[in-house]
PDB file of C-alpha atoms in Angstrom:
ATOM      1  CA  GLN A   3       0.000   0.000   0.000  1.00  0.00           C
ATOM      2  CA  SER A   4       1.075   3.475  -0.682  1.00  0.00           C
ATOM      3  CA  ALA A   5       1.509   6.097   2.022  1.00  0.00           C
ATOM      4  CA  ASN A   6      -1.603   7.814   0.665  1.00  0.00           C
ATOM      5  CA  GLU A   7      -3.748   4.793   1.097  1.00  0.00           C
ATOM      6  CA  PHE A   8      -2.520   4.389   4.698  1.00  0.00           C
ATOM      7  CA  ARG A   9      -3.254   8.068   5.433  1.00  0.00           C
ATOM      8  CA  SER A  10      -6.721   7.723   3.982  1.00  0.00           C
ATOM      9  CA  GLN A  11      -7.399   4.607   6.084  1.00  0.00           C
ATOM     10  CA  LYS A  12      -6.016   6.344   9.173  1.00  0.00           C
ATOM     11  CA  ASP A  13      -8.277   9.371   8.620  1.00  0.00           C
ATOM     12  CA  SER A  14     -11.307   7.139   8.126  1.00  0.00           C
ATOM     13  CA  LEU A  15     -10.525   5.176  11.320  1.00  0.00           C
ATOM     14  CA  THR A  16      -9.989   8.391  13.277  1.00  0.00           C
ATOM     15  CA  GLN A  17     -13.401   9.632  12.132  1.00  0.00           C
ATOM     16  CA  GLN A  18     -15.083   6.352  13.042  1.00  0.00           C
ATOM     17  CA  LEU A  19     -13.432   6.398  16.441  1.00  0.00           C
ATOM     18  CA  GLN A  20     -14.640   9.961  17.092  1.00  0.00           C
ATOM     19  CA  ASP A  21     -18.165   8.992  16.073  1.00  0.00           C
ATOM     20  CA  SER A  22     -18.109   5.933  18.286  1.00  0.00           C
ATOM     21  CA  GLU A  23     -16.790   7.866  21.276  1.00  0.00           C
ATOM     22  CA  SER A  24     -19.317  10.573  20.749  1.00  0.00           C
ATOM     23  CA  ARG A  25     -22.044   7.946  20.644  1.00  0.00           C
ATOM     24  CA  ASN A  26     -20.571   6.529  23.869  1.00  0.00           C
ATOM     25  CA  GLN A  27     -20.931   9.893  25.569  1.00  0.00           C
ATOM     26  CA  VAL A  28     -24.560  10.178  24.457  1.00  0.00           C
ATOM     27  CA  LEU A  29     -25.296   6.684  25.724  1.00  0.00           C
ATOM     28  CA  GLU A  30     -23.547   7.330  29.050  1.00  0.00           C
ATOM     29  CA  ALA A  31     -25.564  10.510  29.513  1.00  0.00           C
ATOM     30  CA  GLN A  32     -28.818   8.684  28.740  1.00  0.00           C
ATOM     31  CA  LEU A  33     -27.859   5.877  31.114  1.00  0.00           C
ATOM     32  CA  SER A  34     -27.039   8.307  33.895  1.00  0.00           C
ATOM     33  CA  ASP A  35     -30.336  10.119  33.281  1.00  0.00           C
ATOM     34  CA  LEU A  36     -32.326   6.880  33.385  1.00  0.00           C
ATOM     35  CA  GLU A  37     -30.550   5.764  36.552  1.00  0.00           C
ATOM     36  CA  GLN A  38     -31.478   9.042  38.216  1.00  0.00           C
ATOM     37  CA  ARG A  39     -35.101   8.739  37.105  1.00  0.00           C
ATOM     38  CA  LEU A  40     -35.211   5.158  38.382  1.00  0.00           C
ATOM     39  CA  GLU A  41     -33.751   6.171  41.713  1.00  0.00           C
ATOM     40  CA  SER A  42     -36.160   9.067  42.000  1.00  0.00           C
ATOM     41  CA  ILE A  43     -39.101   6.782  41.173  1.00  0.00           C
ATOM     42  CA  GLN A  44     -37.943   4.310  43.830  1.00  0.00           C
ATOM     43  CA  LEU A  45     -37.711   7.076  46.421  1.00  0.00           C
ATOM     44  CA  GLU A  46     -41.216   8.322  45.518  1.00  0.00           C
ATOM     45  CA  ARG A  47     -42.495   4.767  45.706  1.00  0.00           C
ATOM     46  CA  GLU A  48     -40.973   4.241  49.143  1.00  0.00           C
ATOM     47  CA  ALA A  49     -42.444   7.525  50.389  1.00  0.00           C
ATOM     48  CA  PHE A  50     -45.822   6.561  48.911  1.00  0.00           C
ATOM     49  CA  HIS A  51     -45.705   3.133  50.566  1.00  0.00           C
ATOM     50  CA  LYS A  52     -44.704   4.675  53.863  1.00  0.00           C
ATOM     51  CA  SER A  53     -47.719   7.003  53.670  1.00  0.00           C
ATOM     52  CA  LEU A  54     -49.990   4.083  52.785  1.00  0.00           C
ATOM     53  CA  ARG A  55     -48.665   2.105  55.736  1.00  0.00           C
ATOM     54  CA  SER A  56     -49.369   5.037  58.087  1.00  0.00           C
ATOM     55  CA  LEU A  57     -52.854   5.237  56.632  1.00  0.00           C
ATOM     56  CA  LEU A  58     -53.364   1.499  57.140  1.00  0.00           C
ATOM     57  CA  GLU A  59     -52.383   1.865  60.803  1.00  0.00           C
ATOM     58  CA  LEU A  60     -54.843   4.744  61.144  1.00  0.00           C
ATOM     59  CA  LEU A  61     -57.550   2.632  59.480  1.00  0.00           C
ATOM     60  CA  ASP A  62     -56.759  -0.186  61.913  1.00  0.00           C
ATOM     61  CA  SER A  63     -57.189   2.092  64.912  1.00  0.00           C
ATOM     62  CA  LYS A  64     -60.487   3.465  63.517  1.00  0.00           C
ATOM     63  CA  LEU A  65     -61.786  -0.070  62.902  1.00  0.00           C
ATOM     64  CA  PHE A  66     -60.762  -1.007  66.433  1.00  0.00           C
ATOM     65  CA  GLU A  67     -62.710   1.979  67.795  1.00  0.00           C
ATOM     66  CA  LEU A  68     -65.747   1.162  65.624  1.00  0.00           C
ATOM     67  CA  ASN A  69     -65.651  -2.410  66.964  1.00  0.00           C
ATOM     68  CA  GLU A  70     -65.612  -1.095  70.517  1.00  0.00           C
ATOM     69  CA  LEU A  71     -68.582   1.115  69.690  1.00  0.00           C
ATOM     70  CA  ARG A  72     -70.340  -1.934  68.214  1.00  0.00           C
ATOM     71  CA  ASP A  73     -69.725  -3.881  71.444  1.00  0.00           C
ATOM     72  CA  THR A  74     -71.052  -0.963  73.515  1.00  0.00           C
ATOM     73  CA  LEU A  75     -74.224  -0.919  71.397  1.00  0.00           C
ATOM     74  CA  ALA A  76     -74.597  -4.703  71.727  1.00  0.00           C
ATOM     75  CA  LYS A  77     -74.286  -4.481  75.530  1.00  0.00           C
ATOM     76  CA  LEU A  78     -76.754  -1.559  75.686  1.00  0.00           C
ATOM     77  CA  ILE A  79     -79.356  -3.542  73.700  1.00  0.00           C
ATOM     78  CA  GLU A  80     -78.798  -6.721  75.696  1.00  0.00           C
ATOM     79  CA  GLY A  81     -78.855  -4.986  79.055  1.00  0.00           C
ATOM     80  CA  SER A  82     -82.007  -2.913  78.604  1.00  0.00           C
TER      81      SER A  82
ATOM     82  CA  GLN B  29       6.294   8.932   8.087  1.00  0.00           C
ATOM     83  CA  SER B  30       7.294   5.494   7.098  1.00  0.00           C
ATOM     84  CA  ALA B  31       4.830   2.809   6.028  1.00  0.00           C
ATOM     85  CA  ASN B  32       5.569   0.996   9.295  1.00  0.00           C
ATOM     86  CA  GLU B  33       4.589   3.965  11.371  1.00  0.00           C
ATOM     87  CA  PHE B  34       1.290   4.302   9.444  1.00  0.00           C
ATOM     88  CA  ARG B  35       0.587   0.578   9.908  1.00  0.00           C
ATOM     89  CA  SER B  36       1.259   0.818  13.595  1.00  0.00           C
ATOM     90  CA  GLN B  37      -1.076   3.849  13.917  1.00  0.00           C
ATOM     91  CA  LYS B  38      -3.742   2.106  11.879  1.00  0.00           C
ATOM     92  CA  ASP B  39      -3.561  -1.017  14.096  1.00  0.00           C
ATOM     93  CA  SER B  40      -3.796   1.119  17.209  1.00  0.00           C
ATOM     94  CA  LEU B  41      -6.812   2.995  15.837  1.00  0.00           C
ATOM     95  CA  THR B  42      -8.502  -0.260  14.807  1.00  0.00           C
ATOM     96  CA  GLN B  43      -8.045  -1.584  18.336  1.00  0.00           C
ATOM     97  CA  GLN B  44      -9.419   1.622  19.921  1.00  0.00           C
ATOM     98  CA  LEU B  45     -12.388   1.545  17.586  1.00  0.00           C
ATOM     99  CA  GLN B  46     -13.130  -2.077  18.499  1.00  0.00           C
ATOM    100  CA  ASP B  47     -12.936  -1.214  22.202  1.00  0.00           C
ATOM    101  CA  SER B  48     -15.190   1.789  21.747  1.00  0.00           C
ATOM    102  CA  GLU B  49     -17.773  -0.181  19.788  1.00  0.00           C
ATOM    103  CA  SER B  50     -17.670  -2.958  22.264  1.00  0.00           C
ATOM    104  CA  ARG B  51     -18.258  -0.417  25.049  1.00  0.00           C
ATOM    105  CA  ASN B  52     -21.151   0.966  22.964  1.00  0.00           C
ATOM    106  CA  GLN B  53     -22.764  -2.445  22.836  1.00  0.00           C
ATOM    107  CA  VAL B  54     -22.458  -2.838  26.590  1.00  0.00           C
ATOM    108  CA  LEU B  55     -23.990   0.611  27.150  1.00  0.00           C
ATOM    109  CA  GLU B  56     -26.840  -0.062  24.729  1.00  0.00           C
ATOM    110  CA  ALA B  57     -27.606  -3.326  26.465  1.00  0.00           C
ATOM    111  CA  GLN B  58     -27.627  -1.573  29.872  1.00  0.00           C
ATOM    112  CA  LEU B  59     -29.826   1.201  28.481  1.00  0.00           C
ATOM    113  CA  SER B  60     -32.274  -1.280  27.000  1.00  0.00           C
ATOM    114  CA  ASP B  61     -32.366  -3.185  30.280  1.00  0.00           C
ATOM    115  CA  LEU B  62     -33.018  -0.004  32.290  1.00  0.00           C
ATOM    116  CA  GLU B  63     -35.736   1.098  29.873  1.00  0.00           C
ATOM    117  CA  GLN B  64     -37.447  -2.247  30.303  1.00  0.00           C
ATOM    118  CA  ARG B  65     -37.206  -2.036  34.099  1.00  0.00           C
ATOM    119  CA  LEU B  66     -38.588   1.498  34.008  1.00  0.00           C
ATOM    120  CA  GLU B  67     -41.485   0.464  31.786  1.00  0.00           C
ATOM    121  CA  SER B  68     -42.213  -2.531  33.988  1.00  0.00           C
ATOM    122  CA  ILE B  69     -42.159  -0.305  37.096  1.00  0.00           C
ATOM    123  CA  GLN B  70     -44.550   2.141  35.411  1.00  0.00           C
ATOM    124  CA  LEU B  71     -46.940  -0.682  34.519  1.00  0.00           C
ATOM    125  CA  GLU B  72     -46.810  -2.012  38.093  1.00  0.00           C
ATOM    126  CA  ARG B  73     -47.413   1.482  39.383  1.00  0.00           C
ATOM    127  CA  GLU B  74     -50.416   1.980  37.148  1.00  0.00           C
ATOM    128  CA  ALA B  75     -51.856  -1.396  38.173  1.00  0.00           C
ATOM    129  CA  PHE B  76     -51.242  -0.503  41.827  1.00  0.00           C
ATOM    130  CA  HIS B  77     -52.930   2.872  41.420  1.00  0.00           C
ATOM    131  CA  LYS B  78     -55.863   1.289  39.638  1.00  0.00           C
ATOM    132  CA  SER B  79     -56.277  -1.151  42.556  1.00  0.00           C
ATOM    133  CA  LEU B  80     -56.049   1.714  45.050  1.00  0.00           C
ATOM    134  CA  ARG B  81     -58.686   3.648  43.119  1.00  0.00           C
ATOM    135  CA  SER B  82     -61.037   0.626  43.188  1.00  0.00           C
ATOM    136  CA  LEU B  83     -60.393   0.329  46.906  1.00  0.00           C
ATOM    137  CA  LEU B  84     -61.163   4.034  47.390  1.00  0.00           C
ATOM    138  CA  GLU B  85     -64.496   3.589  45.579  1.00  0.00           C
ATOM    139  CA  LEU B  86     -65.275   0.608  47.807  1.00  0.00           C
ATOM    140  CA  LEU B  87     -64.365   2.663  50.875  1.00  0.00           C
ATOM    141  CA  ASP B  88     -66.661   5.439  49.628  1.00  0.00           C
ATOM    142  CA  SER B  89     -69.574   3.036  49.286  1.00  0.00           C
ATOM    143  CA  LYS B  90     -68.915   1.604  52.772  1.00  0.00           C
ATOM    144  CA  LEU B  91     -68.763   5.102  54.274  1.00  0.00           C
ATOM    145  CA  PHE B  92     -72.008   5.957  52.490  1.00  0.00           C
ATOM    146  CA  GLU B  93     -73.669   2.869  53.983  1.00  0.00           C
ATOM    147  CA  LEU B  94     -72.296   3.636  57.465  1.00  0.00           C
ATOM    148  CA  ASN B  95     -73.698   7.157  57.170  1.00  0.00           C
ATOM    149  CA  GLU B  96     -77.118   5.742  56.271  1.00  0.00           C
ATOM    150  CA  LEU B  97     -76.887   3.441  59.280  1.00  0.00           C
ATOM    151  CA  ARG B  98     -75.982   6.454  61.424  1.00  0.00           C
ATOM    152  CA  ASP B  99     -79.068   8.319  60.139  1.00  0.00           C
ATOM    153  CA  THR B 100     -81.266   5.296  60.847  1.00  0.00           C
ATOM    154  CA  LEU B 101     -79.943   5.188  64.420  1.00  0.00           C
ATOM    155  CA  ALA B 102     -80.500   8.942  64.828  1.00  0.00           C
ATOM    156  CA  LYS B 103     -84.118   8.616  63.641  1.00  0.00           C
ATOM    157  CA  LEU B 104     -84.712   5.598  65.910  1.00  0.00           C
ATOM    158  CA  ILE B 105     -83.445   7.525  68.945  1.00  0.00           C
ATOM    159  CA  GLU B 106     -85.404  10.654  68.044  1.00  0.00           C
ATOM    160  CA  GLY B 107     -88.646   8.819  67.321  1.00  0.00           C
ATOM    161  CA  SER B 108     -88.824   6.604  70.394  1.00  0.00           C
TER     162      SER B 108
ATOM    163  CA  GLN C  11    -131.673   2.590 120.310  1.00  0.00           C
ATOM    164  CA  SER C  12    -134.740   4.147 118.812  1.00  0.00           C
ATOM    165  CA  ALA C  13    -135.915   3.398 115.284  1.00  0.00           C
ATOM    166  CA  ASN C  14    -134.861   6.935 114.299  1.00  0.00           C
ATOM    167  CA  GLU C  15    -131.306   6.368 115.376  1.00  0.00           C
ATOM    168  CA  PHE C  16    -131.161   3.117 113.422  1.00  0.00           C
ATOM    169  CA  ARG C  17    -132.572   4.832 110.288  1.00  0.00           C
ATOM    170  CA  SER C  18    -130.019   7.617 110.596  1.00  0.00           C
ATOM    171  CA  GLN C  19    -127.140   5.113 110.927  1.00  0.00           C
ATOM    172  CA  LYS C  20    -128.459   3.118 107.942  1.00  0.00           C
ATOM    173  CA  ASP C  21    -128.600   6.247 105.767  1.00  0.00           C
ATOM    174  CA  SER C  22    -125.076   7.232 106.779  1.00  0.00           C
ATOM    175  CA  LEU C  23    -123.733   3.718 105.978  1.00  0.00           C
ATOM    176  CA  THR C  24    -125.557   3.690 102.622  1.00  0.00           C
ATOM    177  CA  GLN C  25    -123.906   7.000 101.732  1.00  0.00           C
ATOM    178  CA  GLN C  26    -120.417   5.788 102.790  1.00  0.00           C
ATOM    179  CA  LEU C  27    -120.904   2.601 100.763  1.00  0.00           C
ATOM    180  CA  GLN C  28    -121.869   4.596  97.633  1.00  0.00           C
ATOM    181  CA  ASP C  29    -118.803   6.828  98.080  1.00  0.00           C
ATOM    182  CA  SER C  30    -116.518   3.837  98.514  1.00  0.00           C
ATOM    183  CA  GLU C  31    -117.885   2.048  95.442  1.00  0.00           C
ATOM    184  CA  SER C  32    -117.634   5.168  93.401  1.00  0.00           C
ATOM    185  CA  ARG C  33    -113.968   5.516  94.505  1.00  0.00           C
ATOM    186  CA  ASN C  34    -113.512   1.847  93.511  1.00  0.00           C
ATOM    187  CA  GLN C  35    -114.717   2.549  89.986  1.00  0.00           C
ATOM    188  CA  VAL C  36    -112.378   5.501  89.668  1.00  0.00           C
ATOM    189  CA  LEU C  37    -109.425   3.402  90.874  1.00  0.00           C
ATOM    190  CA  GLU C  38    -110.288   0.512  88.533  1.00  0.00           C
ATOM    191  CA  ALA C  39    -110.466   2.902  85.592  1.00  0.00           C
ATOM    192  CA  GLN C  40    -107.060   4.395  86.532  1.00  0.00           C
ATOM    193  CA  LEU C  41    -105.586   0.910  86.928  1.00  0.00           C
ATOM    194  CA  SER C  42    -106.899  -0.231  83.567  1.00  0.00           C
ATOM    195  CA  ASP C  43    -105.539   2.942  81.958  1.00  0.00           C
ATOM    196  CA  LEU C  44    -102.086   2.451  83.514  1.00  0.00           C
ATOM    197  CA  GLU C  45    -102.021  -1.207  82.489  1.00  0.00           C
ATOM    198  CA  GLN C  46    -102.739  -0.231  78.905  1.00  0.00           C
ATOM    199  CA  ARG C  47    -100.040   2.451  78.964  1.00  0.00           C
ATOM    200  CA  LEU C  48     -97.555  -0.037  80.395  1.00  0.00           C
ATOM    201  CA  GLU C  49     -98.421  -2.624  77.757  1.00  0.00           C
ATOM    202  CA  SER C  50     -98.132  -0.027  75.010  1.00  0.00           C
ATOM    203  CA  ILE C  51     -94.734   1.099  76.365  1.00  0.00           C
ATOM    204  CA  GLN C  52     -93.531  -2.526  76.436  1.00  0.00           C
ATOM    205  CA  LEU C  53     -94.622  -3.061  72.828  1.00  0.00           C
ATOM    206  CA  GLU C  54     -92.843   0.163  71.753  1.00  0.00           C
ATOM    207  CA  ARG C  55     -89.764  -0.945  73.655  1.00  0.00           C
ATOM    208  CA  GLU C  56     -89.744  -4.347  71.990  1.00  0.00           C
ATOM    209  CA  ALA C  57     -90.156  -2.783  68.539  1.00  0.00           C
ATOM    210  CA  PHE C  58     -87.363  -0.326  69.343  1.00  0.00           C
ATOM    211  CA  HIS C  59     -85.063  -3.126  70.513  1.00  0.00           C
ATOM    212  CA  LYS C  60     -85.867  -5.163  67.427  1.00  0.00           C
ATOM    213  CA  SER C  61     -84.915  -2.191  65.246  1.00  0.00           C
ATOM    214  CA  LEU C  62     -81.706  -1.693  67.228  1.00  0.00           C
ATOM    215  CA  ARG C  63     -80.840  -5.374  66.824  1.00  0.00           C
ATOM    216  CA  SER C  64     -81.348  -5.131  63.040  1.00  0.00           C
ATOM    217  CA  LEU C  65     -79.137  -2.063  63.037  1.00  0.00           C
ATOM    218  CA  LEU C  66     -76.470  -3.891  65.041  1.00  0.00           C
ATOM    219  CA  GLU C  67     -76.492  -6.717  62.477  1.00  0.00           C
ATOM    220  CA  LEU C  68     -76.142  -4.155  59.698  1.00  0.00           C
ATOM    221  CA  LEU C  69     -73.262  -2.510  61.573  1.00  0.00           C
ATOM    222  CA  ASP C  70     -71.628  -5.928  61.952  1.00  0.00           C
ATOM    223  CA  SER C  71     -71.821  -6.582  58.212  1.00  0.00           C
ATOM    224  CA  LYS C  72     -70.394  -3.105  57.448  1.00  0.00           C
ATOM    225  CA  LEU C  73     -67.531  -3.650  59.894  1.00  0.00           C
ATOM    226  CA  PHE C  74     -66.878  -7.033  58.299  1.00  0.00           C
ATOM    227  CA  GLU C  75     -66.721  -5.398  54.856  1.00  0.00           C
ATOM    228  CA  LEU C  76     -64.450  -2.619  56.141  1.00  0.00           C
ATOM    229  CA  ASN C  77     -62.135  -5.258  57.610  1.00  0.00           C
ATOM    230  CA  GLU C  78     -62.003  -7.036  54.260  1.00  0.00           C
ATOM    231  CA  LEU C  79     -61.166  -3.715  52.610  1.00  0.00           C
ATOM    232  CA  ARG C  80     -58.434  -3.186  55.208  1.00  0.00           C
ATOM    233  CA  ASP C  81     -56.968  -6.611  54.399  1.00  0.00           C
ATOM    234  CA  THR C  82     -57.080  -5.842  50.665  1.00  0.00           C
ATOM    235  CA  LEU C  83     -55.184  -2.605  51.296  1.00  0.00           C
ATOM    236  CA  ALA C  84     -52.642  -4.416  53.482  1.00  0.00           C
ATOM    237  CA  LYS C  85     -52.033  -7.005  50.755  1.00  0.00           C
ATOM    238  CA  LEU C  86     -51.737  -4.310  48.074  1.00  0.00           C
ATOM    239  CA  ILE C  87     -49.107  -2.451  50.093  1.00  0.00           C
ATOM    240  CA  GLU C  88     -47.209  -5.619  50.952  1.00  0.00           C
ATOM    241  CA  GLY C  89     -47.290  -6.972  47.408  1.00  0.00           C
ATOM    242  CA  SER C  90     -46.167  -3.886  45.544  1.00  0.00           C
TER     243      SER C  90
ATOM    244  CA  GLN D  27    -139.856  -1.820 110.342  1.00  0.00           C
ATOM    245  CA  SER D  28    -138.911  -3.435 113.556  1.00  0.00           C
ATOM    246  CA  ALA D  29    -135.692  -2.688 115.399  1.00  0.00           C
ATOM    247  CA  ASN D  30    -134.429  -6.148 114.455  1.00  0.00           C
ATOM    248  CA  GLU D  31    -134.871  -5.517 110.765  1.00  0.00           C
ATOM    249  CA  PHE D  32    -132.954  -2.208 111.046  1.00  0.00           C
ATOM    250  CA  ARG D  33    -130.116  -3.916 112.937  1.00  0.00           C
ATOM    251  CA  SER D  34    -129.905  -6.625 110.349  1.00  0.00           C
ATOM    252  CA  GLN D  35    -129.744  -4.059 107.503  1.00  0.00           C
ATOM    253  CA  LYS D  36    -127.153  -2.017 109.402  1.00  0.00           C
ATOM    254  CA  ASP D  37    -124.933  -5.096 109.885  1.00  0.00           C
ATOM    255  CA  SER D  38    -125.209  -5.997 106.212  1.00  0.00           C
ATOM    256  CA  LEU D  39    -124.267  -2.436 105.141  1.00  0.00           C
ATOM    257  CA  THR D  40    -121.358  -2.376 107.559  1.00  0.00           C
ATOM    258  CA  GLN D  41    -120.045  -5.629 106.042  1.00  0.00           C
ATOM    259  CA  GLN D  42    -120.455  -4.327 102.456  1.00  0.00           C
ATOM    260  CA  LEU D  43    -118.652  -1.111 103.399  1.00  0.00           C
ATOM    261  CA  GLN D  44    -115.739  -3.041 104.918  1.00  0.00           C
ATOM    262  CA  ASP D  45    -115.474  -5.197 101.769  1.00  0.00           C
ATOM    263  CA  SER D  46    -115.551  -2.145  99.535  1.00  0.00           C
ATOM    264  CA  GLU D  47    -112.901  -0.333 101.546  1.00  0.00           C
ATOM    265  CA  SER D  48    -110.726  -3.378 101.633  1.00  0.00           C
ATOM    266  CA  ARG D  49    -111.031  -3.657  97.824  1.00  0.00           C
ATOM    267  CA  ASN D  50    -110.118   0.070  97.685  1.00  0.00           C
ATOM    268  CA  GLN D  51    -106.908  -0.580  99.593  1.00  0.00           C
ATOM    269  CA  VAL D  52    -105.984  -3.422  97.267  1.00  0.00           C
ATOM    270  CA  LEU D  53    -106.617  -1.238  94.203  1.00  0.00           C
ATOM    271  CA  GLU D  54    -104.632   1.677  95.640  1.00  0.00           C
ATOM    272  CA  ALA D  55    -101.697  -0.625  96.352  1.00  0.00           C
ATOM    273  CA  GLN D  56    -101.827  -2.015  92.795  1.00  0.00           C
ATOM    274  CA  LEU D  57    -102.056   1.512  91.383  1.00  0.00           C
ATOM    275  CA  SER D  58     -99.094   2.687  93.432  1.00  0.00           C
ATOM    276  CA  ASP D  59     -97.097  -0.341  92.351  1.00  0.00           C
ATOM    277  CA  LEU D  60     -97.901   0.225  88.666  1.00  0.00           C
ATOM    278  CA  GLU D  61     -97.035   3.926  88.950  1.00  0.00           C
ATOM    279  CA  GLN D  62     -93.667   3.029  90.419  1.00  0.00           C
ATOM    280  CA  ARG D  63     -92.985   0.470  87.664  1.00  0.00           C
ATOM    281  CA  LEU D  64     -93.972   3.026  85.035  1.00  0.00           C
ATOM    282  CA  GLU D  65     -91.696   5.653  86.553  1.00  0.00           C
ATOM    283  CA  SER D  66     -88.851   3.171  86.805  1.00  0.00           C
ATOM    284  CA  ILE D  67     -89.362   2.145  83.144  1.00  0.00           C
ATOM    285  CA  GLN D  68     -89.330   5.815  82.094  1.00  0.00           C
ATOM    286  CA  LEU D  69     -86.091   6.420  83.991  1.00  0.00           C
ATOM    287  CA  GLU D  70     -84.493   3.341  82.409  1.00  0.00           C
ATOM    288  CA  ARG D  71     -85.686   4.506  79.012  1.00  0.00           C
ATOM    289  CA  GLU D  72     -84.216   7.959  79.488  1.00  0.00           C
ATOM    290  CA  ALA D  73     -80.900   6.488  80.631  1.00  0.00           C
ATOM    291  CA  PHE D  74     -80.940   4.116  77.632  1.00  0.00           C
ATOM    292  CA  HIS D  75     -81.659   6.995  75.225  1.00  0.00           C
ATOM    293  CA  LYS D  76     -78.939   9.085  76.787  1.00  0.00           C
ATOM    294  CA  SER D  77     -76.475   6.223  76.267  1.00  0.00           C
ATOM    295  CA  LEU D  78     -77.641   5.799  72.670  1.00  0.00           C
ATOM    296  CA  ARG D  79     -77.197   9.520  72.040  1.00  0.00           C
ATOM    297  CA  SER D  80     -73.621   9.376  73.406  1.00  0.00           C
ATOM    298  CA  LEU D  81     -72.989   6.390  71.163  1.00  0.00           C
ATOM    299  CA  LEU D  82     -74.395   8.275  68.168  1.00  0.00           C
ATOM    300  CA  GLU D  83     -72.021  11.181  68.864  1.00  0.00           C
ATOM    301  CA  LEU D  84     -69.123   8.737  69.095  1.00  0.00           C
ATOM    302  CA  LEU D  85     -70.234   7.131  65.809  1.00  0.00           C
ATOM    303  CA  ASP D  86     -70.362  10.612  64.241  1.00  0.00           C
ATOM    304  CA  SER D  87     -66.799  11.369  65.308  1.00  0.00           C
ATOM    305  CA  LYS D  88     -65.585   7.975  64.010  1.00  0.00           C
ATOM    306  CA  LEU D  89     -67.321   8.548  60.662  1.00  0.00           C
ATOM    307  CA  PHE D  90     -65.747  12.003  60.503  1.00  0.00           C
ATOM    308  CA  GLU D  91     -62.301  10.486  61.097  1.00  0.00           C
ATOM    309  CA  LEU D  92     -62.899   7.743  58.509  1.00  0.00           C
ATOM    310  CA  ASN D  93     -63.899  10.432  55.992  1.00  0.00           C
ATOM    311  CA  GLU D  94     -60.675  12.312  56.708  1.00  0.00           C
ATOM    312  CA  LEU D  95     -58.730   9.073  56.182  1.00  0.00           C
ATOM    313  CA  ARG D  96     -60.623   8.562  52.909  1.00  0.00           C
ATOM    314  CA  ASP D  97     -59.625  12.081  51.772  1.00  0.00           C
ATOM    315  CA  THR D  98     -55.998  11.426  52.715  1.00  0.00           C
ATOM    316  CA  LEU D  99     -56.042   8.240  50.632  1.00  0.00           C
ATOM    317  CA  ALA D 100     -57.653  10.069  47.699  1.00  0.00           C
ATOM    318  CA  LYS D 101     -54.962  12.776  47.827  1.00  0.00           C
ATOM    319  CA  LEU D 102     -52.170  10.175  48.090  1.00  0.00           C
ATOM    320  CA  ILE D 103     -53.472   8.350  44.985  1.00  0.00           C
ATOM    321  CA  GLU D 104     -53.998  11.553  43.051  1.00  0.00           C
ATOM    322  CA  GLY D 105     -50.593  13.017  43.968  1.00  0.00           C
ATOM    323  CA  SER D 106     -48.414  10.019  43.221  1.00  0.00           C
TER     324      SER D 106
END
């Protein structure tokens, strides 16, 4: 091969390498963005579940109180 | 530059390009995996929210019925 | 005693007897009235208790349904 | 009429009067007993109604709290 052919091949490879590395940077940015979104979604989900669990505990205490009220009514009816 | 130098540069560039493209493939696979996880999480979340909305409607109907029961009790007490 | 004295005593006794029997009639009427009121109050009370018992059963079924809803919520939170 | 006839009539009236007054006492005792039972039933009824009214107020506050819980759940679902 002549020196010209080598130069031409070298230039073409250099261009391909630049394109590939540039594509790499785009992909790494997208990946980092997705990872942040995923993490943020997980944090939201945990906060949401924590709120739901608090609400479930509150519901439990209200149901307990309604059951006590039910027993009071039952005793009132029985006893009168 | 001599032909040897060009050949050496060309080999080096070819190697770098292969590494870069191989890294690209890894990144694209990771990206595709993350996108699938994100989509799956979104679908789960929508299903979860749909279930919660059904449960809220059920709670509404139960509260409506408890309020009717409350009114019945109020009228019983008033009228006797 | 003279016949006059006897007649006077007889008249007095006749009058006392009439008063006493008249008082008897008044008392019997009051008694009958009270007995009817008491019976009517007992019937009202039984009807009222029957209504309260129906209401208690209704409350029981609502509490049962609310407990089922609570369990559904608990499973949703756990499972997601 | 002879004195004997008057005496006989007087004795008969005296007996009738005693019977009537004795019946009066029985009736008055029954009446007093019924009045006391009626009063006692009214007092029980008032106490029972007072208890039912307290229970109704308690039920109202529990329903209010359950409605708040329902609103919290609705906002959680909406906001997430």
